[in-house]
Short mmCIF file of N, CA and C in Angstrom, two decimals:
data_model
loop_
_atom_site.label_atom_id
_atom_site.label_comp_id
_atom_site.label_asym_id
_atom_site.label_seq_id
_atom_site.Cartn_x
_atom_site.Cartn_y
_atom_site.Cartn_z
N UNK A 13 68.34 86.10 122.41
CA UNK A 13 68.61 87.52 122.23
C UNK A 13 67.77 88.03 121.06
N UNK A 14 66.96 89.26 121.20
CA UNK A 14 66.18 89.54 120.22
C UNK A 14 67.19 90.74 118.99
N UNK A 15 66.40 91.07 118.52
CA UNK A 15 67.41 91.94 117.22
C UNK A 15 66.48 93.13 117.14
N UNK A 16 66.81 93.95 116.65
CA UNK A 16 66.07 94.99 116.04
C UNK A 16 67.03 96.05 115.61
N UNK A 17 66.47 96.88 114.11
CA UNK A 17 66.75 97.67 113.13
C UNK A 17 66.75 98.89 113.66
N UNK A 18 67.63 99.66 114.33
CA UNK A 18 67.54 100.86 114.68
C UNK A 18 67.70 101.63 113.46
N UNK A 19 66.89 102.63 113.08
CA UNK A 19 67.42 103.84 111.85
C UNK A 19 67.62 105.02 112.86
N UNK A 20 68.73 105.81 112.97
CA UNK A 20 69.46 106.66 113.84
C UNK A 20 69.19 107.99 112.98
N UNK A 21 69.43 109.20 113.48
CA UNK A 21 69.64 110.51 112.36
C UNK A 21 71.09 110.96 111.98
N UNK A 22 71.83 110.55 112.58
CA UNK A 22 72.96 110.88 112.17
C UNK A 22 74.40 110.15 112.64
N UNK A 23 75.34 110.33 112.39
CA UNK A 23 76.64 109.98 112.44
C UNK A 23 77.12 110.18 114.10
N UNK A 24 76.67 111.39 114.64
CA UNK A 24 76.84 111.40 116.25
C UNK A 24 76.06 110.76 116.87
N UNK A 25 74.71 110.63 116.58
CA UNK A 25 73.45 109.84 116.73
C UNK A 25 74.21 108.35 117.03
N UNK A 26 74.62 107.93 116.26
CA UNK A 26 75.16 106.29 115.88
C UNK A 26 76.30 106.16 116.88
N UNK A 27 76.99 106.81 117.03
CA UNK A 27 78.34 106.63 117.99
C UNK A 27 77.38 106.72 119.05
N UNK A 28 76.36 107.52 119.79
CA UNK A 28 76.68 107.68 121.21
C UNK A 28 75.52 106.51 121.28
N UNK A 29 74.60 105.71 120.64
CA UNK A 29 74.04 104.37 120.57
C UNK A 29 75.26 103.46 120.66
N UNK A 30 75.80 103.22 120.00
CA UNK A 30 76.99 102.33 119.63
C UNK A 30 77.83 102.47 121.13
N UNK A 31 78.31 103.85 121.96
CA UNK A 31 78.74 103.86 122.48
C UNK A 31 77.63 103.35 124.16
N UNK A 32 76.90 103.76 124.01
CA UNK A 32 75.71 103.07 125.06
C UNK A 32 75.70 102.23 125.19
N UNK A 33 75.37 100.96 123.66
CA UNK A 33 75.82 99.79 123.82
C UNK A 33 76.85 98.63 123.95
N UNK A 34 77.90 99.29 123.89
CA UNK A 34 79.32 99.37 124.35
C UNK A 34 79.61 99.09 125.81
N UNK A 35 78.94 100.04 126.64
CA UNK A 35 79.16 100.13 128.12
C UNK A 35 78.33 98.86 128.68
N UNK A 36 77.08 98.54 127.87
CA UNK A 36 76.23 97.56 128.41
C UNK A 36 76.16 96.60 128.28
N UNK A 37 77.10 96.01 126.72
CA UNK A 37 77.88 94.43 126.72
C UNK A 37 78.80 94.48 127.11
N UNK A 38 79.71 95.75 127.55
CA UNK A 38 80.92 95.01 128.41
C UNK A 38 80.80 94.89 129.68
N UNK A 39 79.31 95.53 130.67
CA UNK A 39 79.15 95.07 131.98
C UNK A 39 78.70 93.87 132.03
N UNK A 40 77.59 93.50 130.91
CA UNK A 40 77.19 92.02 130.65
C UNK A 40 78.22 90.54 130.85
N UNK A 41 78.89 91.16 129.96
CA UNK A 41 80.23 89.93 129.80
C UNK A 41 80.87 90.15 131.09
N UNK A 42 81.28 91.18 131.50
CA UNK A 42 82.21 90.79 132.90
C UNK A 42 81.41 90.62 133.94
N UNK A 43 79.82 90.58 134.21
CA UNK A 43 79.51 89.76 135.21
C UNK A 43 79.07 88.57 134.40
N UNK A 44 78.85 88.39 133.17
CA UNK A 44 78.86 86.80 132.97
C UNK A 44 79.88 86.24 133.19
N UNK A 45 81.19 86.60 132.43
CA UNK A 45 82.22 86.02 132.16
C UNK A 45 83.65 86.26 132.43
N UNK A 46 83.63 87.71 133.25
CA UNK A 46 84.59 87.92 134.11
C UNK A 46 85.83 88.69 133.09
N UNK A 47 85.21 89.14 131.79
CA UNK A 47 86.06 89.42 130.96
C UNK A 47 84.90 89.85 129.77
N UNK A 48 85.50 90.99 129.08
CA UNK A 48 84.76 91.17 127.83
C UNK A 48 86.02 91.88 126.70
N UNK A 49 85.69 90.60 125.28
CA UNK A 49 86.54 91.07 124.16
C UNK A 49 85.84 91.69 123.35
N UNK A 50 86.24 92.16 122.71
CA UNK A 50 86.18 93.05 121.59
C UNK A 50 87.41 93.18 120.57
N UNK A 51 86.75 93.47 119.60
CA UNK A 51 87.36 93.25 118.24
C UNK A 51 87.04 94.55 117.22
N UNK A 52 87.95 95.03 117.58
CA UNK A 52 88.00 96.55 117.10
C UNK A 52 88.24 96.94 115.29
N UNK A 53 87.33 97.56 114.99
CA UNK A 53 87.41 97.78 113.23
C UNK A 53 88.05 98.89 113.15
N UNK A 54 88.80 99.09 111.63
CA UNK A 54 89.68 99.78 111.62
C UNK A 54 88.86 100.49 110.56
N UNK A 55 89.71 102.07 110.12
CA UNK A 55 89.34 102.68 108.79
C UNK A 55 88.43 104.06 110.03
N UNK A 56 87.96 104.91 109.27
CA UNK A 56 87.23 106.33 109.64
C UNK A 56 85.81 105.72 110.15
N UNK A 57 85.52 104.81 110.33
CA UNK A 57 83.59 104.58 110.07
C UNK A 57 83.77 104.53 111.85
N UNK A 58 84.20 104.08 112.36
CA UNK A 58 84.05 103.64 114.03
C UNK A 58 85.38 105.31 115.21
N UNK A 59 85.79 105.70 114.66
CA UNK A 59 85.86 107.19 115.19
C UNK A 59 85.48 107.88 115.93
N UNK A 60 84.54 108.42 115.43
CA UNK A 60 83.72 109.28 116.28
C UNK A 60 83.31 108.18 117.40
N UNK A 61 83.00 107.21 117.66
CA UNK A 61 82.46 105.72 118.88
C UNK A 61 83.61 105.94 119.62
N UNK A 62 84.81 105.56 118.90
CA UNK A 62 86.10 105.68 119.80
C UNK A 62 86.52 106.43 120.56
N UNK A 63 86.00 107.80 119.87
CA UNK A 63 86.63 108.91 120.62
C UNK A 63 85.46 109.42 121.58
N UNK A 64 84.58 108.82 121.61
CA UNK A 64 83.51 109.07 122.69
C UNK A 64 83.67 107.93 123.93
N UNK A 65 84.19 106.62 123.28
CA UNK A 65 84.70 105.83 124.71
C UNK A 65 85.96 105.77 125.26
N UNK A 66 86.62 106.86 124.56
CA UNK A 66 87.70 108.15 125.01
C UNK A 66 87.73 108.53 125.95
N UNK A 67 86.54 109.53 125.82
CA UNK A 67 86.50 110.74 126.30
C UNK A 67 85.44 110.32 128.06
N UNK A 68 85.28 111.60 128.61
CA UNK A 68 85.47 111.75 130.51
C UNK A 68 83.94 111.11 130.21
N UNK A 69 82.77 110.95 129.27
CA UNK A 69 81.57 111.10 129.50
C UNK A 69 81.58 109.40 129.11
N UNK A 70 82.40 108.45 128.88
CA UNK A 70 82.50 107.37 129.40
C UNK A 70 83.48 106.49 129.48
N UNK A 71 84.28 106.57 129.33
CA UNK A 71 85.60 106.07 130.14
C UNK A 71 85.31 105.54 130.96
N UNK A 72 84.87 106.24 131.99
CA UNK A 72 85.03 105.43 133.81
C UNK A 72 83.84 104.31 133.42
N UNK A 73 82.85 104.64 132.70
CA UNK A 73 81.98 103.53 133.25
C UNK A 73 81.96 102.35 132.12
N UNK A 74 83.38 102.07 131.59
CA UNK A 74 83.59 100.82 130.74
C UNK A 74 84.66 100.12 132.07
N UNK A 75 84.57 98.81 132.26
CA UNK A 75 85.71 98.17 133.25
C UNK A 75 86.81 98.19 132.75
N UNK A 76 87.61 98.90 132.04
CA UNK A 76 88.41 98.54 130.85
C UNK A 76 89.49 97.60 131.52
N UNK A 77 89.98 97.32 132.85
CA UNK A 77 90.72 96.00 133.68
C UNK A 77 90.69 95.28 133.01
N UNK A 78 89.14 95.06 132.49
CA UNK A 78 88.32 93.33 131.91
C UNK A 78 88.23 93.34 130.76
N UNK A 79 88.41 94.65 129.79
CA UNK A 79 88.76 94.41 128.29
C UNK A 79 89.77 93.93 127.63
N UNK A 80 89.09 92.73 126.64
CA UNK A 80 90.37 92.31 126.25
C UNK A 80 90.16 93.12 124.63
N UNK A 81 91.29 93.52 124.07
CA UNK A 81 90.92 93.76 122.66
C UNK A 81 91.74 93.24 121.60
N UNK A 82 91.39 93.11 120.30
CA UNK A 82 91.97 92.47 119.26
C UNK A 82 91.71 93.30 118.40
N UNK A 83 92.97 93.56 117.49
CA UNK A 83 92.94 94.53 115.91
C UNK A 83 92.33 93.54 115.40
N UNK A 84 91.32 94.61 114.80
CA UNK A 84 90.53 94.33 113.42
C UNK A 84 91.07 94.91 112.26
N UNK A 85 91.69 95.83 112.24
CA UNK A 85 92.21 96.64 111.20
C UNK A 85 93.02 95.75 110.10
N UNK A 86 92.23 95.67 108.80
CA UNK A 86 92.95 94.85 107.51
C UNK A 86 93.78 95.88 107.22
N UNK A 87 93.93 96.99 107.00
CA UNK A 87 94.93 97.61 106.63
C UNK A 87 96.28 96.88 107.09
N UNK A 88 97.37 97.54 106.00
CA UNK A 88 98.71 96.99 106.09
C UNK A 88 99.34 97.93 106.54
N UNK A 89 99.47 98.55 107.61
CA UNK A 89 100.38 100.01 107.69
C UNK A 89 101.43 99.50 109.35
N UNK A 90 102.36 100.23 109.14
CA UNK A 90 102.83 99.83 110.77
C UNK A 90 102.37 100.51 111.98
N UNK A 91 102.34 99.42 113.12
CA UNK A 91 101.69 100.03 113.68
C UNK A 91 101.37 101.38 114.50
N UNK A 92 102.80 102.17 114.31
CA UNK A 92 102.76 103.67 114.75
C UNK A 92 102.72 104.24 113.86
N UNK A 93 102.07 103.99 112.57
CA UNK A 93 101.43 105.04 111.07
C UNK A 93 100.21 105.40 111.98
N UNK A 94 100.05 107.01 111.68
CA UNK A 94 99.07 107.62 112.12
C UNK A 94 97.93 107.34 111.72
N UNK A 95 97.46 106.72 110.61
CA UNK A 95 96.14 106.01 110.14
C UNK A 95 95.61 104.40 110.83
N UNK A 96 96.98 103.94 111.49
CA UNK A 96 97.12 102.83 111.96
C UNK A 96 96.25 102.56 113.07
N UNK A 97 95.59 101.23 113.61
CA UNK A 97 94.35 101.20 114.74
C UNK A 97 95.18 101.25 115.83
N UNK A 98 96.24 100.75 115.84
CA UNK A 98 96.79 100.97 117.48
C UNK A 98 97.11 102.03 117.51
N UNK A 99 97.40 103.03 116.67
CA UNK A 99 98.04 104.26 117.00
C UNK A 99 97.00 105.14 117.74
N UNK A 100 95.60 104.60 116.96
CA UNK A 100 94.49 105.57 117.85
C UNK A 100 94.10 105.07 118.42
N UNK A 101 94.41 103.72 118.69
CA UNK A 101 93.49 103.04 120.32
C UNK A 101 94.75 103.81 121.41
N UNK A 102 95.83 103.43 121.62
CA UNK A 102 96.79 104.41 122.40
C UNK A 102 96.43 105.69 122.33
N UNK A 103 96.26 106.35 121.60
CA UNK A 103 96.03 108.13 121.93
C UNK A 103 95.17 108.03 122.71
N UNK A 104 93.52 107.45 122.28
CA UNK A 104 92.47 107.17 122.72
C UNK A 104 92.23 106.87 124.59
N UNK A 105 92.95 105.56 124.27
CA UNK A 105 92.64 104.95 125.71
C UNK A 105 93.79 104.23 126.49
N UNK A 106 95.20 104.62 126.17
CA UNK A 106 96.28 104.12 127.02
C UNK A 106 96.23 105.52 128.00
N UNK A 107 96.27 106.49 127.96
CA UNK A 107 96.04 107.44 129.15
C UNK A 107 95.61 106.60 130.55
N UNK A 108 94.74 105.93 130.13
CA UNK A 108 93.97 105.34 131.53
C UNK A 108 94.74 104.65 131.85
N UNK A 109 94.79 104.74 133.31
CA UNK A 109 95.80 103.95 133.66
C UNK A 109 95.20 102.51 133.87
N UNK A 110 93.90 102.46 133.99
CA UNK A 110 93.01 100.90 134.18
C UNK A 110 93.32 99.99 132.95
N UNK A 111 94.21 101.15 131.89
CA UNK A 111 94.30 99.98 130.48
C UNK A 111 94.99 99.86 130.63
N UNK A 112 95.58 97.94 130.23
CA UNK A 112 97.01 97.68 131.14
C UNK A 112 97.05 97.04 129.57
N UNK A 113 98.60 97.11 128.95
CA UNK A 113 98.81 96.46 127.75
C UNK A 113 99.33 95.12 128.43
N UNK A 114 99.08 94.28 127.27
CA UNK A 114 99.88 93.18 127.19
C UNK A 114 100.48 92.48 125.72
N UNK A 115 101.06 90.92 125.52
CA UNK A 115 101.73 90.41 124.74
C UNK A 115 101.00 91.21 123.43
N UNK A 116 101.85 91.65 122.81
CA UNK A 116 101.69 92.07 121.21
C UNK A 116 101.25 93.26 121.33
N UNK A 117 100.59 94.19 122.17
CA UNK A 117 100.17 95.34 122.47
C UNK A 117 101.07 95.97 121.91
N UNK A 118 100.37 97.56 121.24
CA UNK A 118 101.13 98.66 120.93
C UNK A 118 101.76 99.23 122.01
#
């Protein structure tokens, strides 16, 4: 796998990259591997990403069936504190009905 230094112009700039590449390791992994995790960071910096793999302009084209996800969030808050990561992965993306919770899920 090669690497390279993207310098972006801005903060929307970075989410809808971030969110591009989002859609294209999780088709990767679920035809490699029949499943793709992710490990979600907590705090204001990943937001605007979230709320773009939210929203109608890509939603459908993440498998989310095949997502598995894991809090990243070090914060100590519970988990229905409004600053809390599950509180905004649920606003976010329990709507869909393709996101199916499981054990420990908010």
């Amino acid at each position: 796998m090669s690497r390279e230094i993207q310098v972006l112009a801005d903060p929307p700039e970075l989410s809808r990259t971030a969110a591009d590449d989002f859609v294209r390791l999780a088709a990767e992994a679920v035809k490699a591997h029949g499943l793709f995790a992710v490990a979600l960071a907590g705090g204001s910096t990943p937001r605007m990403l979230y709320s773009l793999l939210g929203g109608d302009a890509y939603r459908a084209r993440v498998p989310w069936e095949r997502v598995h996800l894991f809090w990243g969030d070090e914060r100590h808050v519970p988990p229905d504190h409004k600053e809390a990561l599950r509180a905004r992965a649920n606003q976010l993306w329990h709507t869909d009905s393709s996101f199916k919770r499981e054990s420990g899920g908010a």
